[in-house]
mmCIF file of C-alpha atoms in Angstrom:
data_model
loop_
_atom_site.group_PDB
_atom_site.id
_atom_site.type_symbol
_atom_site.label_atom_id
_atom_site.label_comp_id
_atom_site.label_asym_id
_atom_site.label_seq_id
_atom_site.Cartn_x
_atom_site.Cartn_y
_atom_site.Cartn_z
ATOM 1 C CA MET A 1 9.760 -85.660 -58.645
ATOM 2 C CA SER A 2 11.482 -84.238 -61.706
ATOM 3 C CA VAL A 3 15.099 -84.842 -62.663
ATOM 4 C CA ASN A 4 15.924 -81.208 -61.888
ATOM 5 C CA ASP A 5 14.245 -81.241 -58.463
ATOM 6 C CA PRO A 6 16.933 -80.401 -55.858
ATOM 7 C CA THR A 7 15.015 -82.020 -52.971
ATOM 8 C CA LEU A 8 17.065 -85.228 -52.998
ATOM 9 C CA ASP A 9 20.339 -83.284 -52.738
ATOM 10 C CA TRP A 10 19.079 -81.242 -49.770
ATOM 11 C CA LEU A 11 17.690 -84.302 -47.997
ATOM 12 C CA SER A 12 20.883 -86.269 -48.645
ATOM 13 C CA LEU A 13 23.034 -83.472 -47.198
ATOM 14 C CA SER A 14 20.893 -83.475 -44.054
ATOM 15 C CA LEU A 15 21.678 -87.191 -43.622
ATOM 16 C CA VAL A 16 25.479 -86.781 -43.445
ATOM 17 C CA PRO A 17 26.427 -87.851 -39.883
ATOM 18 C CA GLY A 18 28.371 -85.388 -37.768
ATOM 19 C CA LEU A 19 27.943 -82.497 -40.183
ATOM 20 C CA GLY A 20 25.101 -80.782 -38.355
ATOM 21 C CA LEU A 21 23.187 -77.726 -39.471
ATOM 22 C CA GLY A 22 26.072 -75.402 -38.643
ATOM 23 C CA GLY A 23 28.499 -77.381 -40.768
ATOM 24 C CA ALA A 24 26.006 -77.729 -43.604
ATOM 25 C CA TRP A 25 25.373 -73.986 -43.782
ATOM 26 C CA ARG A 26 29.090 -73.180 -43.713
ATOM 27 C CA LEU A 27 29.585 -75.447 -46.695
ATOM 28 C CA LEU A 28 26.566 -73.991 -48.478
ATOM 29 C CA ALA A 29 27.866 -70.470 -47.890
ATOM 30 C CA ARG A 30 30.929 -71.503 -49.907
ATOM 31 C CA PHE A 31 29.413 -73.822 -52.539
ATOM 32 C CA ASN A 32 25.854 -72.393 -52.768
ATOM 33 C CA GLU A 33 23.976 -75.675 -53.204
ATOM 34 C CA PRO A 34 24.185 -79.286 -51.939
ATOM 35 C CA SER A 35 25.033 -80.780 -55.341
ATOM 36 C CA ALA A 36 28.187 -78.639 -55.411
ATOM 37 C CA VAL A 37 29.093 -79.769 -51.891
ATOM 38 C CA PHE A 38 28.835 -83.431 -52.890
ATOM 39 C CA SER A 39 30.898 -82.926 -56.084
ATOM 40 C CA SER A 40 33.698 -80.852 -54.491
ATOM 41 C CA PRO A 41 37.091 -82.510 -53.880
ATOM 42 C CA PRO A 42 38.181 -83.070 -50.239
ATOM 43 C CA ARG A 43 40.809 -80.329 -50.489
ATOM 44 C CA LEU A 44 38.214 -77.649 -51.173
ATOM 45 C CA LEU A 45 35.897 -78.941 -48.436
ATOM 46 C CA GLN A 46 38.727 -78.774 -45.898
ATOM 47 C CA GLU A 47 39.477 -75.179 -46.845
ATOM 48 C CA VAL A 48 36.034 -73.949 -45.760
ATOM 49 C CA GLU A 49 36.395 -71.582 -42.826
ATOM 50 C CA GLY A 50 34.926 -72.779 -39.534
ATOM 51 C CA ILE A 51 34.531 -76.421 -40.594
ATOM 52 C CA LYS A 52 36.044 -79.012 -38.248
ATOM 53 C CA GLN A 53 37.618 -82.197 -39.535
ATOM 54 C CA SER A 54 35.165 -84.215 -37.460
ATOM 55 C CA GLN A 55 32.264 -82.556 -39.309
ATOM 56 C CA LEU A 56 33.702 -83.572 -42.662
ATOM 57 C CA LYS A 57 34.311 -87.191 -41.673
ATOM 58 C CA GLY A 58 30.979 -88.345 -43.104
ATOM 59 C CA LEU A 59 31.426 -86.467 -46.369
ATOM 60 C CA LEU A 60 34.968 -87.748 -46.811
ATOM 61 C CA SER A 61 34.032 -91.382 -46.117
ATOM 62 C CA GLY A 62 33.099 -91.982 -49.744
ATOM 63 C CA LYS A 63 29.589 -93.096 -48.850
ATOM 64 C CA ASN A 64 26.864 -92.260 -51.356
ATOM 65 C CA TYR A 65 24.257 -90.474 -49.250
ATOM 66 C CA HIS A 66 21.893 -90.192 -52.220
ATOM 67 C CA VAL A 67 21.138 -93.904 -51.826
ATOM 68 C CA GLU A 68 19.968 -93.353 -48.263
ATOM 69 C CA GLY A 69 18.264 -90.139 -49.350
ATOM 70 C CA ARG A 70 16.171 -91.977 -51.944
ATOM 71 C CA LYS A 71 15.068 -94.496 -49.300
ATOM 72 C CA GLU A 72 13.988 -91.752 -46.910
ATOM 73 C CA LEU A 73 12.293 -89.866 -49.723
ATOM 74 C CA LYS A 74 10.214 -92.927 -50.619
ATOM 75 C CA ARG A 75 9.314 -93.577 -46.971
ATOM 76 C CA LEU A 76 8.088 -90.000 -46.571
ATOM 77 C CA GLN A 77 6.148 -90.042 -49.827
ATOM 78 C CA ASP A 78 4.528 -93.375 -48.921
ATOM 79 C CA PHE A 79 3.550 -91.860 -45.569
ATOM 80 C CA GLY A 80 1.824 -89.000 -47.375
ATOM 81 C CA ALA A 81 4.248 -86.276 -46.331
ATOM 82 C CA HIS A 82 5.280 -83.259 -48.380
ATOM 83 C CA ILE A 83 9.070 -82.790 -48.541
ATOM 84 C CA ILE A 84 10.035 -79.126 -48.807
ATOM 85 C CA CYS A 85 13.683 -78.264 -49.270
ATOM 86 C CA TYR A 86 15.203 -74.836 -48.617
ATOM 87 C CA GLN A 87 15.271 -74.141 -52.356
ATOM 88 C CA SER A 88 11.562 -74.907 -52.840
ATOM 89 C CA PRO A 89 9.085 -72.076 -53.522
ATOM 90 C CA LEU A 90 6.966 -73.586 -50.743
ATOM 91 C CA TYR A 91 9.694 -73.045 -48.130
ATOM 92 C CA PRO A 92 8.424 -70.328 -45.714
ATOM 93 C CA PRO A 93 10.252 -67.026 -46.396
ATOM 94 C CA LEU A 94 10.214 -65.964 -42.742
ATOM 95 C CA LEU A 95 11.912 -69.205 -41.688
ATOM 96 C CA LYS A 96 14.903 -68.371 -43.883
ATOM 97 C CA GLN A 97 15.727 -65.506 -41.516
ATOM 98 C CA LEU A 98 16.888 -67.965 -38.854
ATOM 99 C CA VAL A 99 20.625 -68.359 -38.379
ATOM 100 C CA ASP A 100 20.204 -72.110 -38.836
ATOM 101 C CA PRO A 101 17.015 -72.817 -40.812
ATOM 102 C CA PRO A 102 16.202 -76.478 -41.500
ATOM 103 C CA LEU A 103 17.599 -77.828 -44.759
ATOM 104 C CA VAL A 104 14.379 -79.775 -45.302
ATOM 105 C CA LEU A 105 10.865 -79.642 -43.833
ATOM 106 C CA PHE A 106 8.414 -82.545 -43.703
ATOM 107 C CA VAL A 107 4.735 -81.605 -43.724
ATOM 108 C CA LEU A 108 1.386 -83.299 -43.273
ATOM 109 C CA GLY A 109 -1.553 -81.199 -44.409
ATOM 110 C CA ASP A 110 -1.294 -78.056 -46.531
ATOM 111 C CA PRO A 111 2.318 -76.782 -46.946
ATOM 112 C CA ALA A 112 1.007 -73.359 -48.029
ATOM 113 C CA LYS A 113 -0.202 -72.805 -44.440
ATOM 114 C CA LEU A 114 3.449 -72.412 -43.378
ATOM 115 C CA SER A 115 3.761 -69.139 -45.294
ATOM 116 C CA GLN A 116 0.585 -67.464 -44.052
ATOM 117 C CA ALA A 117 0.669 -64.468 -41.707
ATOM 118 C CA ALA A 118 0.923 -66.067 -38.283
ATOM 119 C CA VAL A 119 1.393 -65.470 -34.572
ATOM 120 C CA ALA A 120 2.785 -68.104 -32.212
ATOM 121 C CA ILE A 121 1.085 -68.786 -28.882
ATOM 122 C CA VAL A 122 3.237 -70.643 -26.354
ATOM 123 C CA GLY A 123 3.259 -71.335 -22.637
ATOM 124 C CA SER A 124 3.289 -73.856 -19.842
ATOM 125 C CA ARG A 125 2.330 -77.497 -20.239
ATOM 126 C CA ALA A 126 0.992 -77.489 -16.673
ATOM 127 C CA ALA A 127 -1.124 -74.401 -17.292
ATOM 128 C CA THR A 128 -3.791 -73.049 -14.970
ATOM 129 C CA ALA A 129 -7.449 -72.887 -15.957
ATOM 130 C CA TYR A 130 -6.919 -69.160 -16.537
ATOM 131 C CA GLY A 131 -3.989 -69.795 -18.872
ATOM 132 C CA ARG A 132 -5.781 -72.468 -20.865
ATOM 133 C CA ARG A 133 -8.894 -70.340 -21.325
ATOM 134 C CA THR A 134 -6.840 -67.309 -22.264
ATOM 135 C CA ALA A 135 -4.846 -69.199 -24.905
ATOM 136 C CA PHE A 136 -8.033 -70.700 -26.349
ATOM 137 C CA HIS A 137 -9.873 -67.372 -26.672
ATOM 138 C CA LEU A 138 -6.861 -65.491 -28.023
ATOM 139 C CA ALA A 139 -6.359 -68.105 -30.739
ATOM 140 C CA GLU A 140 -10.062 -68.300 -31.481
ATOM 141 C CA ASN A 141 -10.322 -64.555 -31.983
ATOM 142 C CA LEU A 142 -7.087 -64.175 -33.956
ATOM 143 C CA ALA A 143 -8.874 -65.997 -36.771
ATOM 144 C CA SER A 144 -11.026 -62.906 -37.272
ATOM 145 C CA TYR A 145 -7.824 -60.970 -38.058
ATOM 146 C CA ALA A 146 -6.779 -63.572 -40.664
ATOM 147 C CA LEU A 147 -3.825 -64.552 -38.476
ATOM 148 C CA SER A 148 -2.822 -68.200 -38.316
ATOM 149 C CA VAL A 149 -1.748 -69.647 -34.963
ATOM 150 C CA VAL A 150 1.541 -71.538 -34.626
ATOM 151 C CA SER A 151 2.328 -73.692 -31.605
ATOM 152 C CA GLY A 152 4.009 -76.936 -30.555
ATOM 153 C CA LEU A 153 1.137 -79.399 -29.891
ATOM 154 C CA ALA A 154 2.253 -79.828 -26.260
ATOM 155 C CA LEU A 155 -0.261 -80.180 -23.450
ATOM 156 C CA GLY A 156 -1.527 -77.021 -21.769
ATOM 157 C CA ILE A 157 -1.201 -73.710 -23.589
ATOM 158 C CA ASP A 158 -0.149 -75.224 -26.950
ATOM 159 C CA THR A 159 -3.144 -77.548 -27.044
ATOM 160 C CA GLU A 160 -5.595 -74.764 -26.228
ATOM 161 C CA ALA A 161 -4.025 -72.466 -28.826
ATOM 162 C CA HIS A 162 -4.536 -75.060 -31.571
ATOM 163 C CA ARG A 163 -8.052 -75.861 -30.352
ATOM 164 C CA GLY A 164 -9.008 -72.199 -30.218
ATOM 165 C CA ALA A 165 -7.779 -71.525 -33.750
ATOM 166 C CA LEU A 166 -9.789 -74.459 -35.083
ATOM 167 C CA GLN A 167 -12.853 -73.364 -33.119
ATOM 168 C CA GLY A 168 -12.569 -69.900 -34.641
ATOM 169 C CA LYS A 169 -12.420 -71.422 -38.152
ATOM 170 C CA GLY A 170 -8.867 -70.183 -38.518
ATOM 171 C CA ASP A 171 -5.634 -71.854 -39.601
ATOM 172 C CA THR A 172 -3.129 -73.434 -37.275
ATOM 173 C CA VAL A 173 0.322 -75.000 -37.662
ATOM 174 C CA ALA A 174 1.760 -77.535 -35.218
ATOM 175 C CA VAL A 175 5.558 -77.819 -35.062
ATOM 176 C CA LEU A 176 6.846 -81.161 -33.775
ATOM 177 C CA GLY A 177 10.002 -82.147 -31.938
ATOM 178 C CA CYS A 178 9.807 -85.655 -33.389
ATOM 179 C CA GLY A 179 8.965 -87.456 -36.630
ATOM 180 C CA LEU A 180 5.605 -86.979 -38.318
ATOM 181 C CA ASP A 181 4.673 -90.584 -37.583
ATOM 182 C CA ILE A 182 4.779 -90.030 -33.813
ATOM 183 C CA VAL A 183 1.938 -88.219 -32.074
ATOM 184 C CA TYR A 184 3.336 -86.615 -28.942
ATOM 185 C CA PRO A 185 1.708 -86.355 -26.508
ATOM 186 C CA ARG A 186 -0.562 -89.292 -27.257
ATOM 187 C CA GLN A 187 -3.537 -87.487 -25.722
ATOM 188 C CA ASN A 188 -3.511 -85.169 -28.747
ATOM 189 C CA ARG A 189 -4.149 -87.825 -31.401
ATOM 190 C CA GLN A 190 -7.528 -86.401 -32.354
ATOM 191 C CA LEU A 191 -6.215 -82.823 -32.342
ATOM 192 C CA PHE A 192 -3.243 -83.919 -34.497
ATOM 193 C CA ALA A 193 -5.610 -85.433 -37.068
ATOM 194 C CA GLU A 194 -7.783 -82.324 -37.109
ATOM 195 C CA ILE A 195 -4.775 -80.045 -37.676
ATOM 196 C CA VAL A 196 -3.583 -82.239 -40.566
ATOM 197 C CA LYS A 197 -7.056 -81.971 -42.060
ATOM 198 C CA ARG A 198 -7.480 -78.213 -41.663
ATOM 199 C CA GLY A 199 -3.959 -76.827 -41.226
ATOM 200 C CA ALA A 200 -0.447 -78.269 -41.233
ATOM 201 C CA VAL A 201 1.841 -80.343 -39.043
ATOM 202 C CA VAL A 202 5.539 -79.790 -39.692
ATOM 203 C CA SER A 203 8.823 -81.307 -38.533
ATOM 204 C CA GLU A 204 12.482 -81.172 -39.514
ATOM 205 C CA TYR A 205 12.986 -84.722 -38.227
ATOM 206 C CA LEU A 206 12.843 -87.964 -40.183
ATOM 207 C CA LEU A 207 10.113 -90.534 -39.629
ATOM 208 C CA GLY A 208 10.738 -92.581 -36.507
ATOM 209 C CA THR A 209 12.591 -89.802 -34.642
ATOM 210 C CA ARG A 210 11.593 -89.951 -30.969
ATOM 211 C CA PRO A 211 10.565 -86.821 -28.981
ATOM 212 C CA GLU A 212 13.720 -86.499 -26.879
ATOM 213 C CA GLY A 213 14.154 -83.444 -24.668
ATOM 214 C CA PHE A 214 17.056 -81.881 -26.554
ATOM 215 C CA ARG A 215 14.946 -81.623 -29.713
ATOM 216 C CA PHE A 216 12.418 -79.181 -28.270
ATOM 217 C CA PRO A 217 14.623 -76.061 -28.137
ATOM 218 C CA ALA A 218 15.368 -76.722 -31.826
ATOM 219 C CA ARG A 219 11.622 -77.115 -32.413
ATOM 220 C CA ASN A 220 11.034 -73.771 -30.670
ATOM 221 C CA ARG A 221 13.214 -71.903 -33.170
ATOM 222 C CA ILE A 222 10.908 -73.073 -35.974
ATOM 223 C CA ILE A 223 7.858 -71.886 -34.023
ATOM 224 C CA ALA A 224 9.452 -68.447 -33.712
ATOM 225 C CA GLY A 225 10.718 -68.499 -37.296
ATOM 226 C CA LEU A 226 7.303 -69.131 -38.806
ATOM 227 C CA SER A 227 5.671 -66.291 -36.875
ATOM 228 C CA ALA A 228 5.525 -62.511 -37.044
ATOM 229 C CA GLY A 229 5.286 -62.441 -33.269
ATOM 230 C CA VAL A 230 5.284 -64.737 -30.240
ATOM 231 C CA VAL A 231 2.662 -64.522 -27.480
ATOM 232 C CA VAL A 232 3.657 -65.974 -24.109
ATOM 233 C CA VAL A 233 0.547 -66.772 -22.088
ATOM 234 C CA GLU A 234 1.919 -68.543 -19.014
ATOM 235 C CA ALA A 235 5.531 -69.497 -18.439
ATOM 236 C CA ALA A 236 7.985 -69.933 -15.598
ATOM 237 C CA ARG A 237 11.090 -67.740 -15.519
ATOM 238 C CA LYS A 238 13.179 -70.602 -16.903
ATOM 239 C CA SER A 239 11.151 -72.312 -19.596
ATOM 240 C CA GLY A 240 11.060 -73.311 -23.237
ATOM 241 C CA SER A 241 8.568 -70.518 -23.882
ATOM 242 C CA LEU A 242 11.142 -67.896 -22.928
ATOM 243 C CA ILE A 243 13.652 -69.589 -25.216
ATOM 244 C CA THR A 244 11.129 -69.176 -28.023
ATOM 245 C CA ALA A 245 10.637 -65.518 -27.078
ATOM 246 C CA GLN A 246 14.408 -64.910 -27.073
ATOM 247 C CA ILE A 247 14.772 -66.486 -30.515
ATOM 248 C CA ALA A 248 11.948 -64.251 -31.732
ATOM 249 C CA LEU A 249 13.777 -61.178 -30.440
ATOM 250 C CA ASP A 250 17.048 -62.328 -32.023
ATOM 251 C CA ILE A 251 15.457 -62.450 -35.474
ATOM 252 C CA GLY A 252 13.530 -59.200 -35.088
ATOM 253 C CA ARG A 253 10.078 -60.575 -34.329
ATOM 254 C CA ASP A 254 7.577 -59.105 -31.889
ATOM 255 C CA VAL A 255 7.150 -60.515 -28.397
ATOM 256 C CA PHE A 256 3.852 -60.266 -26.532
ATOM 257 C CA ALA A 257 2.947 -61.419 -23.029
ATOM 258 C CA VAL A 258 -0.295 -61.969 -21.153
ATOM 259 C CA PRO A 259 -0.253 -60.816 -17.503
ATOM 260 C CA GLY A 260 -1.250 -63.233 -14.757
ATOM 261 C CA GLN A 261 -1.478 -63.080 -10.988
ATOM 262 C CA VAL A 262 1.532 -61.314 -9.516
ATOM 263 C CA ASP A 263 2.130 -64.145 -7.043
ATOM 264 C CA SER A 264 1.827 -66.957 -9.584
ATOM 265 C CA PHE A 265 5.146 -68.612 -10.426
ATOM 266 C CA LYS A 266 3.546 -69.821 -13.652
ATOM 267 C CA SER A 267 3.361 -66.213 -14.828
ATOM 268 C CA GLU A 268 6.837 -65.158 -13.698
ATOM 269 C CA GLY A 269 8.214 -65.566 -17.220
ATOM 270 C CA ALA A 270 5.446 -63.507 -18.803
ATOM 271 C CA HIS A 271 5.833 -60.771 -16.172
ATOM 272 C CA TRP A 272 9.604 -60.686 -16.704
ATOM 273 C CA LEU A 273 9.036 -60.254 -20.439
ATOM 274 C CA LEU A 274 6.673 -57.358 -19.752
ATOM 275 C CA GLN A 275 9.342 -55.747 -17.565
ATOM 276 C CA GLN A 276 11.801 -56.110 -20.462
ATOM 277 C CA GLY A 277 9.449 -54.326 -22.853
ATOM 278 C CA ALA A 278 7.218 -57.061 -24.284
ATOM 279 C CA LYS A 279 3.849 -55.832 -25.496
ATOM 280 C CA LEU A 280 1.037 -56.485 -23.035
ATOM 281 C CA VAL A 281 -1.853 -58.493 -24.466
ATOM 282 C CA MET A 282 -5.355 -58.616 -23.030
ATOM 283 C CA SER A 283 -7.202 -59.593 -26.189
ATOM 284 C CA ALA A 284 -6.719 -60.503 -29.823
ATOM 285 C CA ALA A 285 -7.498 -56.865 -30.622
ATOM 286 C CA ASP A 286 -4.180 -55.834 -29.021
ATOM 287 C CA ILE A 287 -2.308 -58.075 -31.464
ATOM 288 C CA GLY A 288 -4.409 -57.023 -34.434
ATOM 289 C CA GLU A 289 -3.792 -53.357 -33.618
ATOM 290 C CA GLU A 290 -0.038 -53.963 -33.488
ATOM 291 C CA TYR A 291 -0.131 -55.165 -37.104
ATOM 292 C CA GLY A 292 -2.649 -52.610 -38.321
ATOM 293 C CA LEU A 293 -5.346 -55.241 -38.831
ATOM 294 C CA SER A 294 -9.084 -54.869 -38.399
ATOM 295 C CA PRO A 295 -11.327 -57.769 -37.392
ATOM 296 C CA MET A 296 -13.493 -59.317 -40.073
ATOM 297 C CA VAL A 297 -16.235 -59.813 -37.467
ATOM 298 C CA LYS A 298 -17.273 -57.765 -34.463
ATOM 299 C CA ASN A 299 -17.526 -58.567 -30.746
ATOM 300 C CA ILE A 300 -13.984 -59.779 -30.239
ATOM 301 C CA MET A 301 -13.877 -61.062 -26.654
ATOM 302 C CA ASN A 302 -11.273 -60.138 -24.105
ATOM 303 C CA ILE A 303 -9.466 -62.733 -22.072
ATOM 304 C CA PRO A 304 -11.460 -64.937 -19.687
ATOM 305 C CA GLY A 305 -13.051 -63.196 -16.736
ATOM 306 C CA GLN A 306 -14.166 -60.264 -18.884
ATOM 307 C CA GLU A 307 -17.067 -62.009 -20.619
ATOM 308 C CA SER A 308 -20.667 -61.304 -19.714
ATOM 309 C CA ASN A 309 -22.338 -63.571 -17.149
ATOM 310 C CA VAL A 310 -25.902 -62.426 -17.823
ATOM 311 C CA ASP A 311 -27.132 -66.029 -18.200
ATOM 312 C CA LEU A 312 -26.425 -66.860 -14.551
ATOM 313 C CA GLU A 313 -29.231 -66.888 -12.028
ATOM 314 C CA PRO A 314 -29.374 -63.932 -9.584
ATOM 315 C CA ASP A 315 -27.940 -65.829 -6.578
ATOM 316 C CA ALA A 316 -25.036 -67.120 -8.684
ATOM 317 C CA LEU A 317 -24.294 -63.600 -9.943
ATOM 318 C CA ALA A 318 -24.430 -62.230 -6.403
ATOM 319 C CA LEU A 319 -21.995 -64.889 -5.184
ATOM 320 C CA LEU A 320 -19.686 -64.387 -8.168
ATOM 321 C CA GLN A 321 -19.439 -60.667 -7.389
ATOM 322 C CA ILE A 322 -17.843 -61.354 -4.010
ATOM 323 C CA ILE A 323 -15.405 -64.011 -5.269
ATOM 324 C CA GLU A 324 -11.966 -62.535 -5.883
ATOM 325 C CA PRO A 325 -9.130 -63.616 -8.213
ATOM 326 C CA TYR A 326 -7.235 -64.622 -5.085
ATOM 327 C CA ALA A 327 -8.072 -67.697 -3.039
ATOM 328 C CA GLN A 328 -10.921 -67.439 -0.517
ATOM 329 C CA THR A 329 -12.358 -70.111 1.752
ATOM 330 C CA LYS A 330 -15.903 -71.354 1.285
ATOM 331 C CA GLU A 331 -16.559 -70.363 4.903
ATOM 332 C CA ASP A 332 -15.691 -66.722 4.104
ATOM 333 C CA LEU A 333 -18.099 -66.768 1.166
ATOM 334 C CA ILE A 334 -20.879 -68.151 3.350
ATOM 335 C CA LEU A 335 -20.338 -65.351 5.862
ATOM 336 C CA GLN A 336 -20.122 -62.604 3.229
ATOM 337 C CA SER A 337 -23.089 -63.795 1.181
ATOM 338 C CA GLY A 338 -25.424 -64.616 4.037
ATOM 339 C CA MET A 339 -26.534 -67.737 2.137
ATOM 340 C CA PHE A 340 -26.966 -71.198 3.603
ATOM 341 C CA PRO A 341 -23.888 -73.455 3.287
ATOM 342 C CA ALA A 342 -25.743 -75.959 1.079
ATOM 343 C CA ARG A 343 -26.826 -73.153 -1.262
ATOM 344 C CA VAL A 344 -23.269 -71.802 -1.515
ATOM 345 C CA SER A 345 -21.945 -75.290 -2.339
ATOM 346 C CA GLU A 346 -24.614 -75.688 -5.024
ATOM 347 C CA LEU A 347 -23.803 -72.319 -6.594
ATOM 348 C CA LEU A 348 -20.044 -72.930 -6.499
ATOM 349 C CA LEU A 349 -20.555 -76.162 -8.428
ATOM 350 C CA LEU A 350 -22.637 -74.263 -10.993
ATOM 351 C CA LEU A 351 -20.023 -71.515 -11.329
ATOM 352 C CA GLU A 352 -17.226 -74.075 -11.714
ATOM 353 C CA LEU A 353 -19.151 -75.815 -14.485
ATOM 354 C CA GLU A 354 -19.594 -72.428 -16.185
ATOM 355 C CA GLY A 355 -15.813 -72.050 -16.072
ATOM 356 C CA VAL A 356 -15.784 -68.750 -14.174
ATOM 357 C CA ILE A 357 -14.270 -69.991 -10.903
ATOM 358 C CA GLU A 358 -11.641 -72.534 -9.924
ATOM 359 C CA MET A 359 -11.922 -74.802 -6.886
ATOM 360 C CA LEU A 360 -8.641 -75.107 -5.002
ATOM 361 C CA PRO A 361 -7.302 -77.478 -2.336
ATOM 362 C CA GLY A 362 -8.321 -76.711 1.244
ATOM 363 C CA ASP A 363 -11.935 -75.879 0.348
ATOM 364 C CA GLN A 364 -10.813 -72.648 -1.303
ATOM 365 C CA VAL A 365 -12.049 -70.946 -4.464
ATOM 366 C CA ARG A 366 -10.981 -68.109 -6.751
ATOM 367 C CA LYS A 367 -12.386 -66.285 -9.767
ATOM 368 C CA ILE A 368 -10.697 -66.927 -13.132
#
């Protein structure tokens, strides 16, 4: 790091206790850069409009935060992280449009991935099979439009979005609500490593920061800030995904939603967004068309349930044709198909393994 590199000043300012992002940006609006904040006399700091005395307590304590900043800088560098301050040319331009952009970003992988054209895919952690498959195929096919996929590495929709992007040989960015040295959830260790290798993992939190609940809404603003648009696949009416969508709207980004079953509470949030004017998405082509992009390869698939099933045997195809998206009992299928019960059970197992139906409690089944 060169003598003129401002990274240490930005990192040190972020370490001042009690100041917060709001306080930091009010000071920067007056003094332009962190070095000027640190060198300004108390009288001038106290004159800044909107700053509370409690926010200035850390700055006025006389403590040299550059000492702590150097320690954190070394820890991050030893860990292999890139440290990108707001003033860096690597800082994503779109992220600067947030009201409260991070002062510093910490990145594992390729920092340049943060500035690529991207779409966020978000949704429920406890997603249905339909939601998971939809997120995977959307992300997989967005790669053919040269669109990176941004998400939060959570279970469910986030996981499938990252996996789909990697499967499609595209780029993906995972935004964390904890330090880079903590893989959360633990089940995604392998996925985390793959994203570091082929994309980027980013956080605004120092090493060792635990994934506490209050950090995830802040994480969601970065997901929205890095993206040209946000796609909500499955989400309840009150959920973090709708917070992300609202942030996207607030900063002038596009909001897309994937329809689900009308009686599914897991799609209530997506359906509400559609009622409010969100763009309906059935395939990656809908998103590509919105941005005037053409696919680099043909045969972009629609969402699950619309793919061809020509490889299934005739009896399996015949049974699949009478299975509806809504729950049906196995007994009804036996009556409608005219097949023996053992044969129906055998075919249902085959169809479930193919991923075209979902077995439900109470010996029920539905098409997905």
